[in-house]
Short mmCIF file of C-alpha atoms and ligand atoms in Angstrom, two decimals:
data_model
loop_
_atom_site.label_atom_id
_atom_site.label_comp_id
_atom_site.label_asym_id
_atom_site.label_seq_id
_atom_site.Cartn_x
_atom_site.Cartn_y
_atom_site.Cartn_z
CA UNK A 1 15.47 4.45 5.56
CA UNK A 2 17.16 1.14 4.23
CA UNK A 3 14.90 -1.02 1.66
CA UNK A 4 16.62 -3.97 1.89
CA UNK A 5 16.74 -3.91 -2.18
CA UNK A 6 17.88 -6.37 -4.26
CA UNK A 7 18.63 -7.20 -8.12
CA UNK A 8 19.66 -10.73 -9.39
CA UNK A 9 20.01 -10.46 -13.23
CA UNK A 10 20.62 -14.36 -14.72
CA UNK A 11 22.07 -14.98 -18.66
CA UNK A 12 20.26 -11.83 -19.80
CA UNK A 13 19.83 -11.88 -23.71
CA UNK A 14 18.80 -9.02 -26.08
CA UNK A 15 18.13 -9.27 -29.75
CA UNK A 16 17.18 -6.79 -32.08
CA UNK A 17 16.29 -7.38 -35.52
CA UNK A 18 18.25 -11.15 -35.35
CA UNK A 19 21.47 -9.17 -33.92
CA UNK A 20 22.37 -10.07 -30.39
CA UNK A 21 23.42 -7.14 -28.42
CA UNK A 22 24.71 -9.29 -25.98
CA UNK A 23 24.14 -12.75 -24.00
CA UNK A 24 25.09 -14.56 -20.57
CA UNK A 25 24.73 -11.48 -18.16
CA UNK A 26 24.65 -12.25 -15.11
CA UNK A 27 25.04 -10.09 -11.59
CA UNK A 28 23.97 -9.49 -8.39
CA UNK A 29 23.09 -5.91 -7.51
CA UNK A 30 22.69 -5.72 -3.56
CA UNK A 31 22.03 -2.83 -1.10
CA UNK A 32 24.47 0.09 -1.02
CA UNK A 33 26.77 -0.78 -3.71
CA UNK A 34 26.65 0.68 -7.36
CA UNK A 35 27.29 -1.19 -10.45
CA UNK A 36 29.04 0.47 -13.58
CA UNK A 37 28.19 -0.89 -16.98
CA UNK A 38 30.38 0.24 -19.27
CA UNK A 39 31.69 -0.65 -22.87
CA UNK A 40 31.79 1.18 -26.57
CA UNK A 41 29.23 2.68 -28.51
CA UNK A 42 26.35 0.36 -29.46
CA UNK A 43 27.95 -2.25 -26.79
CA UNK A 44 24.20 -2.33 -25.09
CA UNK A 45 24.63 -0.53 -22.15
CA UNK A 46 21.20 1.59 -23.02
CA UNK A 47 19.51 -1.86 -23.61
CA UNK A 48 20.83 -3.31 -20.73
CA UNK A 49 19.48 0.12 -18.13
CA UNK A 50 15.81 -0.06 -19.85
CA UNK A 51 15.56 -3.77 -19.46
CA UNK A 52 16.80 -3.44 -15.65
CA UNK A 53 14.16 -0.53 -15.60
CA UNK A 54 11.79 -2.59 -17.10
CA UNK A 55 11.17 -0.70 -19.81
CA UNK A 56 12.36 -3.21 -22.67
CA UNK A 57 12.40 -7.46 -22.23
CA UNK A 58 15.15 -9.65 -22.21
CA UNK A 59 14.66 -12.32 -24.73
CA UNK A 60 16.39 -14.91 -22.49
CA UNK A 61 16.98 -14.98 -19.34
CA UNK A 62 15.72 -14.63 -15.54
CA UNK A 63 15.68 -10.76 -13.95
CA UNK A 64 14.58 -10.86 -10.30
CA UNK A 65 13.69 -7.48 -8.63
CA UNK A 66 13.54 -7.67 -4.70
CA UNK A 67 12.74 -5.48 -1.98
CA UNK A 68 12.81 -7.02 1.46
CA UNK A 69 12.59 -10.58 0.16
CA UNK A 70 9.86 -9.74 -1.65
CA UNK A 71 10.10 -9.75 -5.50
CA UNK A 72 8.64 -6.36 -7.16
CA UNK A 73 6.38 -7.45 -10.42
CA UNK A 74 7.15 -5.63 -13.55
CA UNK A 75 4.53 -3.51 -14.11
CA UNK A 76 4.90 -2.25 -10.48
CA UNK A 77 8.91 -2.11 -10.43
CA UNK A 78 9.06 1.82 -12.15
CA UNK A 79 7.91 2.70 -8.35
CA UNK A 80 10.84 1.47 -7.06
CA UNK A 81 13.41 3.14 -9.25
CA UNK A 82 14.16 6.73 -10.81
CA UNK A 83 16.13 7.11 -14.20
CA UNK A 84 17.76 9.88 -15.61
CA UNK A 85 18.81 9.24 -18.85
CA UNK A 86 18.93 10.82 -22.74
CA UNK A 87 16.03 9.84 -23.62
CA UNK A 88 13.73 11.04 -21.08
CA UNK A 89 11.63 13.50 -22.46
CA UNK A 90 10.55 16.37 -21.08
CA UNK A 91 7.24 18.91 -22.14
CA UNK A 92 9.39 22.13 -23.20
CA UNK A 93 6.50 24.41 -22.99
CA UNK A 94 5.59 23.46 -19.11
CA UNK A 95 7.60 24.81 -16.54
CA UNK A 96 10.11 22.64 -14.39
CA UNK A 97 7.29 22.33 -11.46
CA UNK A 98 4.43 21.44 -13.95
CA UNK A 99 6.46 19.01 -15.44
CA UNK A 100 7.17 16.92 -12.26
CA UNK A 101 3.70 17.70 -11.32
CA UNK A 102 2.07 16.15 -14.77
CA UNK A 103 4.86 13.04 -13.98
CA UNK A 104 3.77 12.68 -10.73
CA UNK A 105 0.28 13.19 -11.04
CA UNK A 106 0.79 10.58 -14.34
CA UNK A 107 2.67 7.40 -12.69
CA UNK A 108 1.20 8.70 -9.31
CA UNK A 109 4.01 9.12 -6.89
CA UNK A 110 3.58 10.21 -3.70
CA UNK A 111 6.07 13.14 -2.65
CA UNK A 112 5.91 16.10 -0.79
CA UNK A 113 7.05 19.92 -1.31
CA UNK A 114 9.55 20.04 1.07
CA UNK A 115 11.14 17.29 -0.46
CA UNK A 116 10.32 18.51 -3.71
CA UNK A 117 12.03 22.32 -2.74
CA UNK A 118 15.06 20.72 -1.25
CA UNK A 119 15.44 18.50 -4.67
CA UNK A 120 15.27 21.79 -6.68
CA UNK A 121 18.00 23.22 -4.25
CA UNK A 122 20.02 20.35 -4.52
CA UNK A 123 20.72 20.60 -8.56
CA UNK A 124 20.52 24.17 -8.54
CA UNK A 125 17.34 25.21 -10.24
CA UNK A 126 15.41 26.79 -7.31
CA UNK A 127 14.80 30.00 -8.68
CA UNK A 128 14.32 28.42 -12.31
CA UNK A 129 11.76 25.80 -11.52
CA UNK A 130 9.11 28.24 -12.30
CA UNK A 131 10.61 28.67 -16.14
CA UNK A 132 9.21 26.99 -19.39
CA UNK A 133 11.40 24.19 -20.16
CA UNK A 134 12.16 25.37 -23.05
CA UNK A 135 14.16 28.32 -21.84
CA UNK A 136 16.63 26.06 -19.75
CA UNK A 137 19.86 25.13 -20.92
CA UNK A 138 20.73 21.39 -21.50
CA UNK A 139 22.87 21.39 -18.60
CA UNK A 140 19.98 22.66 -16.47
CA UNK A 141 17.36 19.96 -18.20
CA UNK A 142 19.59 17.62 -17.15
CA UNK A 143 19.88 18.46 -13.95
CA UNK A 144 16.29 18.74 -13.73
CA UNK A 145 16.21 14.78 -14.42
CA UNK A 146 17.72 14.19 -11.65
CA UNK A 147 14.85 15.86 -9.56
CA UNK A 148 12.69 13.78 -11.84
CA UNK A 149 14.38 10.71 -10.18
CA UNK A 150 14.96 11.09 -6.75
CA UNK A 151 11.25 12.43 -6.31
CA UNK A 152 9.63 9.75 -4.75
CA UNK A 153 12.90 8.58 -3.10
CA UNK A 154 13.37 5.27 -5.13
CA UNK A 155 15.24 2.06 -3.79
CA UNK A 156 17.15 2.18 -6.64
CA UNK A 157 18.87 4.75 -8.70
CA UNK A 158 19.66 4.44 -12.65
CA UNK A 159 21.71 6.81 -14.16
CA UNK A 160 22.54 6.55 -18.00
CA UNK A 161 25.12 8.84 -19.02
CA UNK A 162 25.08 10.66 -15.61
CA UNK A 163 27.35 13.23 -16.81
CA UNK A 164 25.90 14.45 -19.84
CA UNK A 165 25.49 18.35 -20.30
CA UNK A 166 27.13 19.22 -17.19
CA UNK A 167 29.70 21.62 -15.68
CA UNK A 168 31.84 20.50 -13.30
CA UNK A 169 29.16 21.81 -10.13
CA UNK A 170 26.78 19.66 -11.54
CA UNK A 171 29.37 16.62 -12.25
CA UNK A 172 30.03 16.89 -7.86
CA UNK A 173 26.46 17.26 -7.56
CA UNK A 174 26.09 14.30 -9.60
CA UNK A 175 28.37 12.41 -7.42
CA UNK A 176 27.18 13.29 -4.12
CA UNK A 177 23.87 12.02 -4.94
CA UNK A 178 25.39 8.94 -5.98
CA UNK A 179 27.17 8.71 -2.83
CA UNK A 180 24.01 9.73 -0.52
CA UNK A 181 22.29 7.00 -2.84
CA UNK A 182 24.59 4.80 -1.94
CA UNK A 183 23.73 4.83 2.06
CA UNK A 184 19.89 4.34 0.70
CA UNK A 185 19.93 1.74 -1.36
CA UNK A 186 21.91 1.09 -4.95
CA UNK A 187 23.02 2.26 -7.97
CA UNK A 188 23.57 1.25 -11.65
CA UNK A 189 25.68 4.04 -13.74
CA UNK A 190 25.85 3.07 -17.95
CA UNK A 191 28.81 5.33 -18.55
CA UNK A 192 31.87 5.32 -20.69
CA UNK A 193 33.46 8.28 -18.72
CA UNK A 194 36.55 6.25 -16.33
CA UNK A 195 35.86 9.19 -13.88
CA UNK A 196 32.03 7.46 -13.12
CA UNK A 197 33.70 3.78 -12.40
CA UNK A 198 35.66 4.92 -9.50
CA UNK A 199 32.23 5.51 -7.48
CA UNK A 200 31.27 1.86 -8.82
CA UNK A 201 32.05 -1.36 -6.30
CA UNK A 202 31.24 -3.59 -9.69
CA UNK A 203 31.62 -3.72 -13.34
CA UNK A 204 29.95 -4.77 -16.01
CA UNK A 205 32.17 -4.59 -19.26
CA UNK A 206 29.98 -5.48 -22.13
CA UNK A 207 32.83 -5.30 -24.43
CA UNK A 208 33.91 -8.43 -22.78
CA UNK A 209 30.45 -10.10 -22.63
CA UNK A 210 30.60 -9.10 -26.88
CA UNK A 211 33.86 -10.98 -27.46
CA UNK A 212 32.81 -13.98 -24.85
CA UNK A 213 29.57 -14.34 -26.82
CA UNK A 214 31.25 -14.25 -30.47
CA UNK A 215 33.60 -17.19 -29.46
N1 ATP B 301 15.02 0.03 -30.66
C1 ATP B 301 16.04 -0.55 -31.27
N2 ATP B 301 15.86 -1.25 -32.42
C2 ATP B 301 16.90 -1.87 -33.04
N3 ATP B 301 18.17 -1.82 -32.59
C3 ATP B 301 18.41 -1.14 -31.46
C4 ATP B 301 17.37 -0.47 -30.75
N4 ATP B 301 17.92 0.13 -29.66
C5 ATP B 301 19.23 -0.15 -29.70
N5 ATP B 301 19.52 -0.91 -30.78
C6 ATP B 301 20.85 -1.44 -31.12
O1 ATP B 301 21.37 -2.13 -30.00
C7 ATP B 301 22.77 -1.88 -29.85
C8 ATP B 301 23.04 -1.33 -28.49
O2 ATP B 301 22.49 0.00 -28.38
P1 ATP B 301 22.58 0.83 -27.04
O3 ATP B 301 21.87 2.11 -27.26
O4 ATP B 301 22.13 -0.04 -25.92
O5 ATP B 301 24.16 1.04 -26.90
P2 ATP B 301 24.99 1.91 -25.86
O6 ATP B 301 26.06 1.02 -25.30
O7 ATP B 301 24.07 2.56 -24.90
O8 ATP B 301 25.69 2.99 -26.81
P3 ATP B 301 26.11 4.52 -26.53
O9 ATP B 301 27.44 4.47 -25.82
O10 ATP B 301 26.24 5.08 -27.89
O11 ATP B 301 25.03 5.17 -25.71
C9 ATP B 301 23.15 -0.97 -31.02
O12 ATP B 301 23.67 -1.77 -32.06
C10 ATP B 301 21.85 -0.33 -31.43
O13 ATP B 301 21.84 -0.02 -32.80
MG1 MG B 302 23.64 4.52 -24.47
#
């Protein structure tokens, strides 16, 4: 089901500690299209996913979250979005299913079990999700984000470092979901891998936005 979703980002600023990150972003995010952000270390791109997640303000600047010409307030927009990125934590000594249980039950998203098995199946930990956390491999926590994430089947998708941990299976699983995400709603990837831009219809460099703000 489409969600009509849209995200209008306008002269975004982040400072930390006096130091801008960066300044002057600007995009529109529409339905069915992914946007890359890319650039070095330290350019932002972190920053730049948790303020689009809502998790961190800009200091300047408009951000406009929309789902069927209706704009999502901030405190509500986490329902509308999954994220898998480094710094999600997870409890180690709770299996894979009480985890997304305690998330669930936590932020409470609505979800069922069939969905819920079919997620499992989909990043390959069915016959782990019973297992402590802390007995998985990184590779197989961060696959288990991804379950995290598509749980309650969210508008919009935000993947930081999609790649990280993974084999090449999980790197095509990775990419199919992007794809499938794609035909749902939209996608923002903070990557500097070139591989992750090619499934991108956009780009954000913030290398570029660096330079463009130092002049
Ligand atoms: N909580 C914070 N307090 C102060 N400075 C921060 C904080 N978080 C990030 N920064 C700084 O902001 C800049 C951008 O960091 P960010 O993590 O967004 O970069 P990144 O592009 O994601 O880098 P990487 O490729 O290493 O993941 C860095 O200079 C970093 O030191
Ligand atoms: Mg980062």
């Amino acid at each position: 089901m489409k969600t009509n979703i849209k995200i209008e980002a306008i002269n975004i600023k982040k400072v930390f500690n006096r130091t801008t990150v960066f300044s002057n972003i600007s995009f529109i995010l529409e339905e069915g299209s992914a946007l890359a952000i890319a650039g070095k270390n330290g350019s932002g791109k972190s920053t730049l996913a948790k303020i689009i997640a809502g998790v961190l303000t800009p200091n300047a600047g408009e951000f406009i979250f929309s789902i069927n010409d209706k704009e999502i307030a901030l405190v509500n927009r986490f329902k509308y979005l999954g994220f898998v990125s480094p710094y999600l934590q997870l409890y180690e000594e709770f299996t894979a299913l009480e985890n997304i249980q305690i998330y669930s039950g936590v932020r409470k998203l609505n979800f069922n079990n069939k969905n819920l098995s079919s997620l499992f199946t989909k990043v390959g930990l069915f016959d782990r999700k019973g297992d402590p956390v802390r007995t998985y491999s990184s590779g197989m926590k961060q696959r288990l984000k991804y379950a995290f994430a598509l749980l309650h089947q969210p508008p919009l998708l935000i993947l930081d470092e999609p790649r990280s941990n993974l084999d090449s299976d999980g790197i095509s699983i990775v990419y199919d979901i992007v794809k499938e995400q794609k035909q749902k709603g939209s996608v923002i990837i903070a990557t500097n891998d070139k591989e992750d831009l090619q499934y991108c219809d956009s780009i954000i460099d913030l290398n570029v936005k660096v330079n463009n703000s130092n002049k």
